Tab-separated table of C-alpha atoms and ligand atoms in Angstrom:
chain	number	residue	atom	x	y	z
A	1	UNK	CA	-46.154	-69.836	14.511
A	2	UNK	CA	-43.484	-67.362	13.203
A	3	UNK	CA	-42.311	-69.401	10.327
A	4	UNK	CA	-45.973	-70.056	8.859
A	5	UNK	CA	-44.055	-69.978	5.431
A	6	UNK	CA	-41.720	-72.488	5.776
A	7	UNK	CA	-41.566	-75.934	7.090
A	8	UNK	CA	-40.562	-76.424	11.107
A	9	UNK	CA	-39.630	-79.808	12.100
A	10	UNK	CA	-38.397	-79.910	15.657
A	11	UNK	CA	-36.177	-83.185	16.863
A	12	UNK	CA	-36.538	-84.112	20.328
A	13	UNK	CA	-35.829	-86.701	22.932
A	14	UNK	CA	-38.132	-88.829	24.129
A	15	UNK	CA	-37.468	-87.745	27.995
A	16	UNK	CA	-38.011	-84.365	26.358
A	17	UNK	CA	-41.166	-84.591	24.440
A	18	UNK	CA	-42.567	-85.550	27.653
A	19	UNK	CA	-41.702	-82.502	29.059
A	20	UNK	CA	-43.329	-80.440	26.990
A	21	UNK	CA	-45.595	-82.768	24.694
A	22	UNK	CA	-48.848	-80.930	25.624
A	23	UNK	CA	-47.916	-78.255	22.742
A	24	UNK	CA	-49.255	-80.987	20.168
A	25	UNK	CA	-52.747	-80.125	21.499
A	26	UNK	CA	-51.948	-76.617	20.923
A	27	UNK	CA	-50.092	-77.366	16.897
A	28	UNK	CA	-53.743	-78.972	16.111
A	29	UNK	CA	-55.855	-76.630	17.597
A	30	UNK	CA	-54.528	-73.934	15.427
A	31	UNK	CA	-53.322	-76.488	12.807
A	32	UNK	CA	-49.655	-75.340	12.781
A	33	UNK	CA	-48.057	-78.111	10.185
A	34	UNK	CA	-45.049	-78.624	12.281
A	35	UNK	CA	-43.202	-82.262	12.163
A	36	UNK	CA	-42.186	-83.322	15.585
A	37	UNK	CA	-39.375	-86.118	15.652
A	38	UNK	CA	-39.454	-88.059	18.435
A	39	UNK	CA	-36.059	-90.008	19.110
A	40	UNK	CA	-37.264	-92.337	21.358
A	41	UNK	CA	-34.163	-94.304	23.086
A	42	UNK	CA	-36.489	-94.689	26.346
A	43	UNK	CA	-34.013	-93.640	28.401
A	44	UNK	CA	-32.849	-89.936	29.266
A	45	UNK	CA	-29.645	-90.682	27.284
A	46	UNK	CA	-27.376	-88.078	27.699
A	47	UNK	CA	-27.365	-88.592	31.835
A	48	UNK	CA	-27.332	-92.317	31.148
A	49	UNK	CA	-24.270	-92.000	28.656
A	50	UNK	CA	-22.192	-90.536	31.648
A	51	UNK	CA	-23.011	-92.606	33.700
A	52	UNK	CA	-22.153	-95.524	31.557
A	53	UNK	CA	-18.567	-93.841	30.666
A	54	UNK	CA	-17.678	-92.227	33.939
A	55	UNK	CA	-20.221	-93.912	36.815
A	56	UNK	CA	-19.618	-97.668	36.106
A	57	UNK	CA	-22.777	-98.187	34.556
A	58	UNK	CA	-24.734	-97.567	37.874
A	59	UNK	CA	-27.413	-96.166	36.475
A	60	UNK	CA	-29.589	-93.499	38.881
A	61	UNK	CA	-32.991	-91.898	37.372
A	62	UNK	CA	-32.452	-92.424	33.491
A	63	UNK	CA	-33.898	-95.702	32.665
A	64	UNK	CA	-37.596	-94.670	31.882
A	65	UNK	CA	-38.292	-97.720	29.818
A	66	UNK	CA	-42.241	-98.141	30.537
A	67	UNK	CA	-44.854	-98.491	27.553
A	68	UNK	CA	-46.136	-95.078	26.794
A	69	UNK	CA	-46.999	-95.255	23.176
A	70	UNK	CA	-46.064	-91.741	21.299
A	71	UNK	CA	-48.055	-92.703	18.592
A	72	UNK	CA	-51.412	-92.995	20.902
A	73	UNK	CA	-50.704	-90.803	22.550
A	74	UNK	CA	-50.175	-87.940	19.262
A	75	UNK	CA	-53.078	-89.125	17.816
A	76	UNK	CA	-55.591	-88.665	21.185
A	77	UNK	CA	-54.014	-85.276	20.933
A	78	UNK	CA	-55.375	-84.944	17.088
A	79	UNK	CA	-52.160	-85.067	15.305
A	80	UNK	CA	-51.203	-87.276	12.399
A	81	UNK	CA	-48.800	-90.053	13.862
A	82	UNK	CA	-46.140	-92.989	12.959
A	83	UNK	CA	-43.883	-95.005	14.454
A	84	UNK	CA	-39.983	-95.681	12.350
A	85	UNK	CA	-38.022	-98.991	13.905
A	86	UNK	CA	-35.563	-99.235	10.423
A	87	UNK	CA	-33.703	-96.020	9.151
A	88	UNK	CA	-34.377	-96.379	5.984
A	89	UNK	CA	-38.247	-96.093	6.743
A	90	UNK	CA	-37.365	-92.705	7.911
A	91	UNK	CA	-36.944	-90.393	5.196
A	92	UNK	CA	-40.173	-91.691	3.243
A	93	UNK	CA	-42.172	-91.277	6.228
A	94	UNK	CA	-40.325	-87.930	6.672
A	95	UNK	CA	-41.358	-86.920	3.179
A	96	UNK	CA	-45.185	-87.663	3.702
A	97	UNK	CA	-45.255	-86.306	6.929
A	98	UNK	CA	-44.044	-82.597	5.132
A	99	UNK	CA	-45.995	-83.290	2.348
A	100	UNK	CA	-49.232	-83.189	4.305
A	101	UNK	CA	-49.140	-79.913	6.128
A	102	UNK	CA	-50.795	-80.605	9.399
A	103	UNK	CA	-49.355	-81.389	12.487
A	104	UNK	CA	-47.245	-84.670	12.498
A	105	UNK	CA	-45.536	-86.919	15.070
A	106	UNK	CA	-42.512	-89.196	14.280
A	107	UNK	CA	-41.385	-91.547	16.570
A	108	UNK	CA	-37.895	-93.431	16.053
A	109	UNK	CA	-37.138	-96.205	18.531
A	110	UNK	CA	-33.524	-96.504	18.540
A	111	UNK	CA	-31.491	-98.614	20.768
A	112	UNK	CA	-30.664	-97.136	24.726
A	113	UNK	CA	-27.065	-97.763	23.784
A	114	UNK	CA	-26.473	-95.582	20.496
A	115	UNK	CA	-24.354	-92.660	21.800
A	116	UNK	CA	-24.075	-88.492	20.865
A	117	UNK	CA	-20.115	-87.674	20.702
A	118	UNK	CA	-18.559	-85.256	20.920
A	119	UNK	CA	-18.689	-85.264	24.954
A	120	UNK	CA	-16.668	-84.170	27.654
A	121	UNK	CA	-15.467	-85.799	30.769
A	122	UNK	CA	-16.497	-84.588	33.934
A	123	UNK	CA	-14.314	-81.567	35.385
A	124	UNK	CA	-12.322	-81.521	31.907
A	125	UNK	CA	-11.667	-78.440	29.578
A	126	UNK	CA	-13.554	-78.353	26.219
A	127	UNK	CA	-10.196	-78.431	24.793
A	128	UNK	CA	-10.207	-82.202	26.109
A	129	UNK	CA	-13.646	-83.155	24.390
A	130	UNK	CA	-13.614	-86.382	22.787
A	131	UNK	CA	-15.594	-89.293	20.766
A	132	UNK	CA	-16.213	-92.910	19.926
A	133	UNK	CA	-12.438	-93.078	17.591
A	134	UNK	CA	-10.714	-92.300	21.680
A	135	UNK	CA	-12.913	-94.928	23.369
A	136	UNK	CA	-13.068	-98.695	23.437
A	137	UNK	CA	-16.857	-98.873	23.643
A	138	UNK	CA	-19.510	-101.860	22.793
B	201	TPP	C1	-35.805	-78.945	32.431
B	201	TPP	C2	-34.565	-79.826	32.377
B	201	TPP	N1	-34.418	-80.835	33.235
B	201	TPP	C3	-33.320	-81.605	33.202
B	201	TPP	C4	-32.346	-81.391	32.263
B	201	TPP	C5	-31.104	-82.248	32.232
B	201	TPP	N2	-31.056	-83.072	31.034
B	201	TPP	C6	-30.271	-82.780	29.968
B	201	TPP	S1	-30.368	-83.919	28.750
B	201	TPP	C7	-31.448	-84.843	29.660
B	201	TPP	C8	-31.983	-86.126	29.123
B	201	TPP	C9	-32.857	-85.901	27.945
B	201	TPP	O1	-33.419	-87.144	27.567
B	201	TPP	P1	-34.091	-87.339	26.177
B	201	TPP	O2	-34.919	-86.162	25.821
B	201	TPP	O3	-34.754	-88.678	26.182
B	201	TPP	O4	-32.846	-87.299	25.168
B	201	TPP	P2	-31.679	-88.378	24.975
B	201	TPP	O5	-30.493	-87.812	25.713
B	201	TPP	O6	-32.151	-89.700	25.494
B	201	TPP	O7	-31.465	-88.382	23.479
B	201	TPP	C10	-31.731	-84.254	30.896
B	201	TPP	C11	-32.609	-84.809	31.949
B	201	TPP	C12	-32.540	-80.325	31.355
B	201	TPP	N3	-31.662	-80.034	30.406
B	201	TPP	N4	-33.653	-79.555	31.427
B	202	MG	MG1	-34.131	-90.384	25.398
């Protein structure tokens, strides 16, 4: 609403966008153009990731992994809507989607197992933050 000259596109996780994925309602009844990226791993992944590193993969709470559709669910709310499953379908989509100056949903389905480094064990200084090069990871 502040930026009404330039073009907002917000990135969120899926577990996220559920938290707060009313505000699409709100982007089309005043027709704010933003772009909302939805990267849909359908899991909440950074609680997931430590317990996969640090927990032995018992995984508590993180594993959403039902069927709600984003897309539907965008579109009930009025907004323009697509789903991306490749990358490279991404930044064509990406370039319609600002092109058309309404308010837009994205979803990308990526895998539960892709991975945001650089993390930090549990208890350990930042000094001691590390990534995929210092772990033998599938
Ligand atoms: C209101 C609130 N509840 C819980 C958390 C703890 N938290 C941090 S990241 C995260 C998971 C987010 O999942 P998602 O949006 O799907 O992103 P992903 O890590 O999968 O990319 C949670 C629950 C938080 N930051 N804020
Ligand atoms: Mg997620």
């Amino acid at each position: 609403m502040g930026c009404r000259d330039k073009t907002v596109i917000n990135i969120a996780g899926d577990g996220c966008f559920r938290m707060n994925m009313n505000e699409i309602a709100t982007a089309t009844r005043y027709n704010i153009p933003i772009v909302q990226v939805i990267i849909n791993n359908h899991v909440l992944g950074m609680v997931r990731q430590w317990q996969t590193l640090f927990y032995g993969k018992r995984y508590s709470q993180t594993i959403l992994n039902d069927s709600v559709d984003f897309v539907k669910l965008s579109e009930a709310m009025g907004a323009k809507a697509y789903k991306v499953t490749q990358k490279e379908e991404l930044e064509p989509v990406l370039r319609e989607a600002v092109s058309l100056n309404i308010p837009v949903v994205i979803e990308c389905q990526i895998s539960c197992d892709e991975k945001v480094f650089p993390m930090v064990s549990p208890g350990a200084p930042i000094a001691d933050a590390f990534d995929d090069t210092d772990l033998k990871i599938n």
